[in-house]
XYZ file of C-alpha atoms in Angstrom:
680
model
C 29.146 -25.877 -34.440
C 28.200 -23.925 -37.548
C 28.098 -20.161 -37.360
C 25.671 -18.317 -39.638
C 27.056 -15.161 -41.226
C 25.697 -12.783 -43.813
C 27.641 -10.848 -46.408
C 26.509 -7.543 -47.862
C 26.709 -8.129 -51.606
C 25.811 -4.615 -52.727
C 25.197 -1.237 -51.184
C 21.961 0.025 -52.691
C 21.867 3.202 -50.662
C 22.657 6.707 -51.903
C 25.932 7.703 -50.284
C 28.131 10.680 -50.906
C 31.211 9.951 -52.961
C 34.559 10.100 -51.254
C 38.092 10.573 -52.505
C 40.335 7.552 -51.931
C 41.386 7.610 -48.319
C 38.886 10.334 -47.393
C 35.887 9.787 -45.103
C 32.375 9.864 -46.522
C 30.998 13.310 -45.769
C 27.298 12.467 -45.635
C 26.748 8.706 -45.468
C 22.941 8.611 -45.637
C 20.117 10.902 -46.731
C 18.057 12.472 -43.981
C 14.933 10.369 -43.307
C 12.049 11.782 -45.296
C 8.688 12.542 -43.801
C 6.147 9.748 -43.874
C 3.022 11.852 -43.627
C 1.936 9.560 -40.777
C 1.360 11.014 -37.335
C 1.187 9.068 -34.080
C -1.565 10.126 -31.702
C -0.204 10.133 -28.159
C -2.368 9.994 -25.040
C -0.735 10.723 -21.696
C -1.137 7.888 -19.200
C 1.253 8.766 -16.364
C 3.968 10.996 -15.023
C 6.318 9.205 -12.662
C 7.900 10.935 -9.656
C 10.972 13.108 -9.856
C 14.236 11.445 -8.904
C 17.912 12.354 -8.821
C 21.223 10.513 -9.010
C 23.208 10.439 -5.774
C 25.515 12.264 -5.340
C 24.431 15.084 -7.681
C 26.076 14.538 -11.071
C 28.263 17.034 -12.867
C 26.977 15.825 -16.239
C 23.831 17.838 -17.031
C 22.523 14.970 -19.181
C 21.878 13.002 -15.988
C 19.878 15.789 -14.371
C 16.418 14.998 -15.705
C 12.907 14.842 -14.218
C 13.723 11.185 -13.731
C 15.449 8.485 -15.761
C 12.660 6.142 -16.831
C 13.961 4.079 -19.720
C 11.502 1.294 -20.607
C 7.942 0.102 -20.221
C 6.718 -3.479 -20.375
C 3.837 -5.559 -19.093
C 4.151 -8.019 -16.223
C 3.516 -11.424 -17.865
C 0.867 -12.616 -15.433
C -2.379 -11.519 -17.075
C -2.904 -8.728 -14.536
C -2.415 -5.933 -17.063
C 0.131 -4.257 -14.767
C 2.864 -2.300 -16.529
C 6.380 -1.974 -15.153
C 8.745 0.975 -15.577
C 12.337 1.079 -14.257
C 13.850 4.413 -13.218
C 17.628 4.330 -13.543
C 17.897 6.358 -10.359
C 16.841 3.293 -8.398
C 13.169 2.320 -8.332
C 10.947 -0.070 -10.253
C 7.384 1.225 -10.666
C 4.153 -0.571 -11.451
C 1.210 1.030 -13.231
C -2.021 -0.772 -12.388
C -5.036 0.628 -14.237
C -3.534 4.085 -14.061
C -2.475 3.803 -10.402
C 1.284 4.005 -9.943
C 3.425 2.878 -7.046
C 6.995 1.798 -6.351
C 7.323 -1.980 -6.501
C 11.031 -2.271 -5.657
C 13.671 0.174 -4.455
C 16.654 -1.512 -6.041
C 19.049 1.278 -5.133
C 18.256 0.965 -1.448
C 18.537 -2.819 -1.612
C 21.985 -2.671 -3.214
C 23.282 -0.072 -0.783
C 26.216 2.371 -0.978
C 27.892 0.667 -3.940
C 24.887 1.441 -6.165
C 26.211 3.844 -8.804
C 24.036 6.431 -10.580
C 25.866 9.730 -10.920
C 28.363 9.201 -13.728
C 27.749 7.657 -17.151
C 24.490 7.797 -19.141
C 23.935 4.071 -18.577
C 24.608 4.117 -14.856
C 22.128 3.027 -12.205
C 19.161 0.680 -12.531
C 19.546 -0.142 -16.196
C 16.727 -2.548 -16.992
C 14.204 -5.069 -15.715
C 12.902 -8.245 -17.339
C 10.174 -10.493 -15.973
C 10.424 -14.245 -16.473
C 7.749 -15.578 -18.859
C 6.516 -17.783 -15.996
C 6.507 -14.990 -13.416
C 2.899 -15.740 -12.504
C 4.041 -19.119 -11.175
C 7.680 -18.684 -10.219
C 7.719 -14.996 -9.176
C 11.079 -14.403 -10.848
C 12.300 -11.249 -12.538
C 15.750 -9.920 -13.391
C 17.459 -6.545 -13.165
C 20.632 -4.818 -14.316
C 22.436 -2.229 -12.223
C 25.892 -0.680 -11.875
C 28.208 -0.724 -8.859
C 31.397 1.133 -7.942
C 32.960 1.956 -4.570
C 33.956 -1.007 -2.433
C 32.503 -3.406 -4.996
C 35.490 -2.802 -7.271
C 37.880 -4.293 -4.726
C 35.706 -6.667 -2.692
C 33.729 -8.335 -5.483
C 35.181 -10.232 -8.390
C 33.672 -10.231 -11.931
C 32.572 -13.613 -13.225
C 33.812 -13.113 -16.780
C 37.033 -11.538 -18.106
C 37.135 -7.820 -17.307
C 39.679 -4.993 -17.653
C 42.306 -4.727 -14.924
C 41.588 -1.004 -14.581
C 37.799 -1.317 -14.653
C 35.771 1.656 -13.459
C 32.391 0.036 -12.903
C 30.684 -3.326 -12.514
C 27.534 -4.351 -14.308
C 25.431 -6.719 -12.220
C 22.502 -8.960 -13.134
C 20.280 -10.019 -10.261
C 17.459 -12.536 -10.002
C 14.599 -11.565 -7.674
C 11.981 -14.060 -6.508
C 8.716 -12.627 -5.206
C 7.047 -14.450 -2.338
C 3.681 -13.430 -3.779
C 3.758 -12.574 -7.495
C 0.392 -10.834 -7.136
C 1.598 -8.377 -4.498
C 1.825 -4.653 -5.176
C 5.206 -4.342 -3.419
C 8.081 -6.774 -3.732
C 8.887 -9.064 -0.870
C 11.118 -12.053 -1.360
C 14.680 -13.099 -2.077
C 17.425 -12.228 -4.499
C 20.611 -13.733 -5.841
C 23.350 -12.404 -8.077
C 23.468 -14.084 -11.483
C 26.361 -12.419 -13.278
C 28.906 -9.646 -12.729
C 31.114 -8.076 -15.417
C 33.583 -5.199 -15.199
C 33.858 -2.338 -17.714
C 36.736 -0.023 -18.518
C 34.698 3.201 -18.374
C 31.353 4.423 -17.077
C 29.641 4.014 -20.464
C 28.460 1.113 -22.645
C 27.992 -1.474 -19.933
C 25.106 -3.918 -19.574
C 22.097 -2.544 -21.460
C 18.856 -4.414 -22.096
C 18.185 -7.894 -20.751
C 15.181 -9.898 -21.825
C 13.455 -13.131 -22.734
C 12.227 -13.948 -26.213
C 8.451 -13.466 -25.816
C 7.728 -15.466 -28.975
C 9.464 -18.622 -27.677
C 7.205 -21.476 -26.530
C 8.179 -24.251 -24.133
C 9.372 -26.461 -26.991
C 11.663 -23.794 -28.505
C 15.371 -23.641 -27.661
C 14.948 -19.996 -26.634
C 12.333 -20.575 -23.968
C 13.471 -19.331 -20.564
C 16.848 -18.118 -21.827
C 18.012 -14.646 -20.826
C 19.540 -12.392 -23.481
C 22.024 -9.782 -22.244
C 23.217 -6.802 -24.300
C 26.755 -5.993 -23.182
C 28.409 -2.827 -24.515
C 32.058 -2.384 -25.311
C 32.798 -0.390 -22.147
C 33.578 2.683 -24.219
C 36.901 1.305 -25.500
C 35.909 -0.326 -28.780
C 36.720 2.917 -30.549
C 40.409 2.304 -29.818
C 40.602 -1.474 -29.426
C 39.493 -4.808 -30.868
C 37.618 -5.826 -27.711
C 34.224 -6.202 -29.488
C 35.814 -8.680 -31.949
C 37.479 -10.771 -29.230
C 35.376 -13.870 -28.534
C 37.266 -14.375 -25.293
C 35.712 -11.229 -23.773
C 32.077 -10.461 -22.860
C 32.222 -6.753 -23.749
C 30.664 -5.693 -27.061
C 28.484 -8.790 -27.293
C 25.014 -10.202 -26.850
C 25.180 -12.987 -24.300
C 22.612 -15.756 -23.770
C 22.364 -17.726 -20.558
C 19.934 -19.998 -18.745
C 19.310 -18.501 -15.300
C 17.720 -21.746 -14.148
C 20.949 -23.709 -14.659
C 24.029 -23.932 -12.484
C 26.983 -25.029 -14.628
C 28.190 -21.524 -15.513
C 31.515 -20.188 -14.278
C 30.016 -19.019 -10.970
C 27.408 -21.736 -10.486
C 24.541 -19.244 -10.792
C 23.490 -19.926 -14.398
C 24.234 -22.294 -17.243
C 25.295 -21.881 -20.866
C 22.697 -23.168 -23.364
C 24.010 -26.064 -25.414
C 22.736 -24.355 -28.578
C 24.922 -21.265 -28.120
C 27.120 -20.819 -31.207
C 30.603 -20.606 -29.650
C 30.277 -23.178 -26.899
C 32.748 -25.558 -28.549
C 35.190 -22.994 -29.926
C 38.538 -22.940 -28.165
C 39.217 -19.648 -26.405
C 35.684 -18.342 -26.893
C 33.146 -17.601 -24.169
C 30.226 -19.980 -24.445
C 27.895 -17.284 -23.201
C 28.268 -15.280 -26.438
C 25.309 -15.347 -28.836
C 26.469 -12.580 -31.235
C 29.331 -10.077 -31.230
C 30.943 -6.991 -32.782
C 28.932 -4.258 -30.996
C 29.583 -0.825 -29.560
C 26.433 0.059 -27.636
C 23.702 -2.560 -28.219
C 21.098 -0.515 -26.412
C 17.712 -2.122 -27.162
C 16.516 -5.335 -28.753
C 13.102 -6.835 -29.432
C 11.484 -9.715 -31.251
C 8.853 -9.324 -33.933
C 5.668 -10.958 -32.681
C 4.668 -11.665 -36.296
C 6.368 -13.113 -39.331
C 9.298 -15.347 -38.469
C 9.814 -13.738 -35.035
C 13.061 -12.072 -35.970
C 15.229 -10.337 -33.388
C 16.033 -6.668 -34.065
C 18.714 -4.647 -32.300
C 18.905 -0.864 -32.062
C 22.633 -0.122 -32.042
C 24.139 3.271 -31.165
C 27.100 4.082 -33.390
C 30.263 6.060 -32.765
C 30.396 9.352 -34.697
C 28.632 8.788 -37.997
C 25.905 6.119 -38.183
C 23.323 4.469 -35.916
C 21.850 1.190 -37.131
C 19.158 -1.428 -36.737
C 20.334 -5.019 -37.143
C 18.626 -8.331 -37.468
C 20.564 -10.477 -35.017
C 21.025 -14.159 -35.643
C 23.019 -16.747 -33.773
C 26.762 -16.274 -34.262
C 26.450 -12.970 -36.125
C 29.371 -10.515 -36.176
C 28.057 -6.952 -36.531
C 31.521 -5.666 -37.333
C 32.347 -3.066 -34.678
C 35.028 -1.804 -34.346
C 36.085 -2.695 -37.883
C 32.773 -1.514 -39.319
C 30.235 1.172 -38.456
C 26.953 0.547 -40.213
C 27.736 -0.453 -43.798
C 31.078 1.321 -43.886
C 34.638 0.771 -42.746
C 35.668 2.314 -39.427
C 39.349 3.105 -39.015
C 40.518 3.224 -35.427
C 42.683 6.224 -34.753
C 41.634 8.161 -37.831
C 41.434 11.843 -36.822
C 38.209 12.406 -38.766
C 36.263 9.831 -36.691
C 34.391 9.211 -39.933
C 33.474 6.192 -42.027
C 34.995 5.002 -45.288
C 33.997 2.869 -48.281
C 34.301 -0.857 -47.715
C 37.522 -2.517 -48.871
C 37.450 -4.661 -51.995
C 37.936 -7.853 -49.958
C 35.113 -7.134 -47.523
C 33.158 -10.282 -48.357
C 35.751 -12.532 -46.762
C 34.959 -11.200 -43.290
C 31.328 -12.281 -43.263
C 30.047 -9.288 -41.306
C 26.335 -8.856 -40.680
C 25.211 -5.447 -41.929
C 22.235 -3.309 -40.845
C 18.700 -3.602 -42.167
C 17.978 0.098 -41.448
C 20.021 3.096 -40.325
C 20.332 6.856 -40.093
C 23.398 9.047 -39.980
C 24.292 11.835 -37.578
C 24.109 14.806 -39.952
C 26.961 16.487 -38.191
C 27.267 20.244 -38.463
C 30.157 21.488 -40.584
C 31.252 23.565 -37.607
C 31.461 20.546 -35.277
C 34.793 19.218 -34.176
C 35.333 15.917 -36.050
C 35.372 13.656 -32.999
C 32.979 15.582 -30.742
C 29.823 13.896 -29.500
C 27.282 14.195 -32.302
C 24.298 14.269 -29.928
C 22.510 11.332 -31.589
C 21.390 8.020 -30.152
C 19.229 5.397 -31.854
C 16.447 4.115 -29.616
C 15.455 0.626 -30.701
C 11.747 -0.073 -30.710
C 9.237 -2.661 -31.851
C 7.505 -4.021 -34.919
C 3.882 -3.057 -34.394
C 1.634 -6.118 -34.362
C -1.162 -4.700 -32.205
C -4.809 -4.641 -33.212
C -5.830 -1.072 -32.370
C -4.032 0.784 -35.191
C -4.119 -1.230 -38.447
C -2.183 1.390 -40.421
C 0.910 0.738 -38.262
C 1.017 -3.021 -38.681
C 4.341 -4.318 -39.891
C 6.209 -1.104 -39.177
C 9.329 -1.226 -37.016
C 8.924 1.928 -34.949
C 12.065 3.362 -33.423
C 13.642 6.768 -32.983
C 16.430 9.187 -32.210
C 16.426 9.681 -28.454
C 18.089 13.049 -27.881
C 15.948 15.090 -30.254
C 12.880 12.933 -29.706
C 12.332 12.001 -33.354
C 10.184 8.962 -34.132
C 11.008 6.890 -37.206
C 9.811 3.739 -38.859
C 10.966 1.203 -41.409
C 8.822 -1.480 -43.003
C 9.623 -4.866 -41.508
C 9.092 -6.557 -44.877
C 11.925 -4.429 -46.301
C 14.332 -5.154 -43.435
C 16.167 -8.139 -44.889
C 19.722 -9.355 -44.432
C 21.879 -9.094 -47.523
C 19.446 -6.713 -49.231
C 19.373 -2.933 -49.506
C 18.610 -1.253 -46.209
C 14.971 -0.399 -45.647
C 14.040 3.246 -46.054
C 13.639 5.113 -42.778
C 10.901 7.745 -42.565
C 10.041 10.232 -39.853
C 6.670 10.181 -38.121
C 4.761 13.189 -36.849
C 3.354 13.527 -33.340
C -0.159 14.543 -32.351
C -1.210 15.122 -28.742
C -4.247 16.764 -27.210
C -5.778 16.986 -30.683
C -3.004 19.008 -32.306
C 0.203 18.519 -34.233
C 3.205 18.966 -31.975
C 6.694 17.616 -31.310
C 8.156 15.677 -28.434
C 10.434 18.623 -27.679
C 7.325 20.756 -27.236
C 5.581 18.093 -25.150
C 8.484 17.827 -22.714
C 9.159 21.574 -22.823
C 12.871 21.060 -23.353
C 14.577 22.285 -26.543
C 17.768 20.352 -25.869
C 17.032 16.782 -24.762
C 13.886 14.681 -24.902
C 15.541 11.393 -23.908
C 12.960 9.364 -25.791
C 12.380 5.681 -25.028
C 9.774 3.131 -26.144
C 7.629 0.511 -24.462
C 5.133 -2.169 -25.402
C 2.367 -4.018 -23.603
C 1.341 -7.657 -23.985
C -1.213 -6.769 -26.670
C 1.506 -5.213 -28.798
C 0.382 -1.619 -28.257
C 3.144 0.961 -28.078
C 4.184 3.579 -25.531
C 6.509 6.566 -25.645
C 8.512 7.711 -22.598
C 10.648 10.782 -21.939
C 13.170 11.339 -19.172
C 12.885 15.089 -19.697
C 9.531 15.260 -17.892
C 9.032 11.668 -16.725
C 5.848 11.243 -18.743
C 4.484 8.176 -20.478
C 2.185 8.364 -23.478
C 0.315 5.533 -25.134
C 0.145 5.446 -28.925
C -3.637 5.438 -29.334
C -3.976 6.153 -33.030
C -2.382 7.234 -36.273
C -3.461 9.818 -38.772
C -2.433 10.892 -42.242
C -1.235 14.457 -42.563
C -3.370 16.754 -44.756
C -6.004 14.046 -45.152
C -8.991 16.404 -45.329
C -11.534 15.943 -48.085
C -10.704 18.682 -50.539
C -14.250 19.165 -51.827
C -16.327 18.642 -54.979
C -15.688 21.794 -56.996
C -13.472 20.902 -59.925
C -11.411 22.636 -62.618
C -9.425 20.789 -65.290
C -7.709 21.433 -68.613
C -7.670 25.205 -68.255
C -4.789 26.076 -70.575
C -6.366 28.887 -72.592
C -5.017 32.394 -72.061
C -8.493 33.606 -71.071
C -8.361 31.512 -67.892
C -5.102 32.944 -66.593
C -4.086 36.273 -65.111
C -0.281 36.713 -65.290
C 1.658 39.369 -63.457
C 3.318 40.222 -66.804
C 1.249 38.838 -69.721
C 4.012 39.424 -72.285
C 6.172 36.759 -70.633
C 3.616 33.978 -71.100
C 2.474 31.667 -73.901
C -0.583 29.430 -74.089
C 0.035 27.036 -77.002
C -2.867 24.675 -76.343
C -2.244 21.931 -73.785
C 0.363 23.847 -71.817
C 0.771 27.005 -69.787
C 4.250 28.340 -70.545
C 6.319 30.925 -68.705
C 8.504 31.627 -71.740
C 10.648 34.463 -70.367
C 11.975 34.954 -66.816
C 10.430 37.581 -64.603
C 12.234 40.316 -62.759
C 11.978 41.518 -59.172
C 9.107 43.891 -58.451
C 8.641 46.542 -55.789
C 7.161 45.410 -52.515
C 7.857 42.372 -50.345
C 10.279 39.670 -51.472
C 8.138 37.173 -53.382
C 8.125 35.211 -56.688
C 8.918 37.506 -59.590
C 6.431 36.099 -62.061
C 3.328 33.935 -61.788
C -0.121 33.569 -63.301
C -3.302 33.014 -61.283
C -6.019 30.631 -62.500
C -9.249 32.589 -62.967
C -11.434 29.666 -64.071
C -13.641 28.316 -61.300
C -13.957 29.663 -57.793
C -11.485 30.612 -55.124
C -10.892 27.510 -53.017
C -10.826 26.832 -49.318
C -9.444 23.329 -48.923
C -7.871 22.430 -52.245
C -5.891 19.755 -54.051
C -3.783 20.974 -56.959
C -2.477 18.350 -59.414
C -0.390 19.099 -62.504
C 2.737 18.166 -64.392
C 5.462 20.805 -64.397
C 8.735 21.205 -66.237
C 11.674 23.481 -65.557
C 13.015 24.718 -68.881
C 16.006 26.642 -67.512
C 19.210 24.674 -68.264
C 20.390 22.425 -65.462
C 23.750 24.165 -65.502
C 22.139 27.049 -63.629
C 22.216 26.733 -59.851
C 19.019 28.302 -58.561
C 16.375 26.820 -60.868
C 12.770 26.825 -59.683
C 9.099 26.758 -60.488
C 6.381 27.580 -57.973
C 2.824 26.488 -57.272
C 0.649 29.279 -55.884
C -2.362 28.612 -53.634
C -4.447 30.604 -51.191
C -3.887 33.638 -53.444
C -5.844 36.704 -52.369
C -3.667 39.481 -53.749
C -0.165 40.057 -55.056
C 1.076 40.351 -51.480
C -1.144 37.677 -49.873
C -0.616 34.061 -50.865
C 1.159 30.758 -50.245
C 3.544 29.095 -52.651
C 5.446 25.813 -52.906
C 8.948 26.402 -54.243
C 10.147 23.428 -56.312
C 13.868 23.797 -56.834
C 16.996 21.965 -57.922
C 18.742 23.319 -54.815
C 17.835 22.765 -51.161
C 20.679 24.480 -49.342
C 19.541 28.073 -48.880
C 16.531 29.552 -47.127
C 14.470 30.646 -50.173
C 14.772 27.337 -52.052
C 12.676 24.173 -52.142
C 10.136 24.855 -49.420
C 6.646 26.070 -48.518
C 6.301 29.833 -48.019
C 3.735 32.468 -47.125
C 3.686 36.076 -48.371
C 1.582 38.295 -46.124
C 2.388 41.950 -46.888
C 5.993 41.136 -45.982
C 8.954 39.182 -47.346
C 8.218 35.498 -47.886
C 8.388 33.434 -44.701
C 9.415 29.803 -44.760
C 6.889 27.405 -43.182
C 7.898 23.829 -43.951
C 8.967 21.363 -41.280
C 11.838 20.038 -43.397
C 14.036 23.129 -43.223
C 17.028 22.603 -40.910
C 18.352 26.087 -40.225
C 21.425 24.869 -38.323
C 22.604 22.788 -41.287
C 21.072 25.065 -43.939
C 19.383 22.209 -45.766
C 15.795 21.350 -46.581
C 13.837 18.563 -48.243
C 15.561 16.788 -51.158
C 15.507 18.858 -54.370
C 12.107 18.575 -56.032
C 13.151 19.228 -59.666
C 16.751 18.580 -60.696
C 16.376 18.080 -64.460
C 14.286 19.260 -67.427
C 11.867 16.323 -67.429
C 8.166 16.548 -66.610
C 7.299 15.968 -62.966
C 3.917 15.298 -61.467
C 3.193 17.601 -58.524
C 0.395 17.595 -55.973
C -0.201 20.345 -53.423
C -2.806 19.697 -50.735
C -4.056 22.488 -48.447
C -6.565 21.800 -45.655
C -8.029 25.136 -44.677
C -9.526 23.921 -41.403
C -6.299 22.610 -39.915
C -3.861 24.695 -41.949
C -2.029 21.530 -43.019
C -0.120 21.784 -46.303
C 1.581 18.886 -48.080
C 3.575 18.772 -51.334
C 4.037 15.494 -53.226
C 6.242 14.856 -56.262
C 6.146 12.154 -58.935
C 3.353 10.109 -57.416
C 5.102 9.401 -54.135
C 2.704 8.535 -51.293
C 5.074 10.384 -48.962
C 5.011 14.183 -48.850
C 8.235 15.866 -49.844
C 7.358 18.931 -47.764
C 4.822 19.670 -45.033
C 3.722 22.762 -43.136
C 0.937 24.045 -40.920
C -0.297 27.618 -41.231
C -3.694 29.324 -40.970
C -2.847 32.745 -42.359
C -5.121 32.281 -45.391
C -8.125 29.975 -45.352
C -8.993 30.412 -49.055
C -7.768 31.811 -52.336
C -6.905 30.978 -55.931
C -4.177 28.784 -57.372
C -1.449 29.576 -59.868
C 1.905 28.740 -61.409
C 5.170 30.627 -61.944
C 8.814 31.098 -60.938
C 11.199 33.570 -59.418
C 13.521 34.193 -62.362
C 13.383 30.996 -64.421
C 11.233 29.580 -67.203
C 9.020 26.525 -67.179
C 5.652 25.109 -68.087
C 2.576 23.334 -66.765
C 0.115 20.799 -68.209
C -2.486 18.201 -67.134
C -3.959 20.588 -64.585
C -6.651 19.316 -62.221
C -7.870 21.327 -59.256
C -10.411 19.970 -56.791
C -11.574 21.772 -53.689
C -14.256 23.588 -51.781
C -15.304 26.688 -53.657
C -15.819 29.797 -51.539
C -17.046 33.323 -52.122
C -14.630 35.865 -50.814
């Protein structure tokens, strides 16, 4: 049987150079901001729950451990939410109740207190649940199960935990509480308490005539040992794979399921017929795009450097543990890093990611320590309520609670990876973060859900809350106003701090000599304020700027001033060739004190901000948008629809605009200012 593989022909992503034999220090750029904010509306908070016995790992001590939301496929509109600590909940028009206590049903072997994936891992309802009452669950077992129950597929001799898939059949599918029968479908052993069975699910786009209809997909992690072994590449083992079985059949190894005849390795000697795709570390979440060609996407949690999104096709080899993302992984290397691909990479036929982000490890971190990152796979939005989100694969980083997206149309095998951009979060009418919403600065434990209409949900273990994505808004989208100033390049329209340093040769405003520090608060050394027209409340500043200081100098900058009320009261956008120290390449306010950094992009722990705005001596188009009502500030460069920098501050609601630098030289032309004129 033919196996489809895909070869990465070129790496069109900006990666840091590496010396031969040295790991790549910073594999991928930090996702830029999208300027799109998701509006979240709280719909539920599920009850507190705890692992038993109490865990020693603080990461397991959460409000609860809800990890998914889906809709029961019976037309009732009921939503289901599994809690890894043992219960399956239903939400029926806002009313919540426990549908099944899986932990109690399993008994003392039910394992929840060690390993982030332990407990009631997932639930999946059969597409025909309305008629057959069947749904499926994943849970972990230890204790007596390790000696009294035998795994169905090859498992380590020294296994620490069993992953178990169970079929439940409800006597009355319409009932609010489960009553019925159950049978065990599949049991697999894992070497450690991590990376066991993850998501299970049915392809919701498959119709009765498709080969996929009624087949159960099973994401099986590498058991935590792929980092030091070739287990994920071994087709004779179920660990580190996606399996596909027919739970309605009976010709499998234990007589409880069958292997679909269309599975890719069914006829290969020594291979498990259950395998659909392989080469995975922690294949945490998968989903199918309800639009387009109904592609299957997998959110895959990497080892120490890169987390990736893959398109998964039949027979695909995702490369772990020979590859991590689009790089080589070297088992046993003390750096735990990633390396450039070897020259003969094409011969292996690995499937490479369609989107990814790296871990941005701190320089102070131990090389092989846990990076504290985990990609949470999500969904391509195909709902009808929020048109601006259509076609976006929305996913995230679970620990910090960051929401990302990539355009589905750009996520193509064999092509450059799609750009990943960060989304903002609005709740209760204001810009916020998920860390603030869950009131936990350390762990959000973000997860995603989707209902039958394709609308999205966000969940957090930190406080057990569920929010529905009810809208999307564009940051700094206020209407600037109708007062307009353009072409003001004459000296009479400008008020410099030091007039002798400036030239006005016609079409340009030129800071010809660098300024020097002045008494008072730390602020730009030299700038000129535009006197033509009014002071502005909300304002949009457009111009082309050029940095004339040679690129050989490190700390080159020009600034755009706005909200200027006096020499010690104003905002400025610092456009720099450097983004690695606090005063560079950001949005700042001066309010009778040293400049204070405001932008969301500054990462103090890593001492890095937004990508450098001006790194050469060419002209660059710059737009600064300030919405006085909301305090939202956005800076755009070179016509990009995505803001380079964003901030929110209400210190000054109006003022004048200007141009300057700290201690460099530069110039401005093509000035256009539109806003709401105000009398101060």
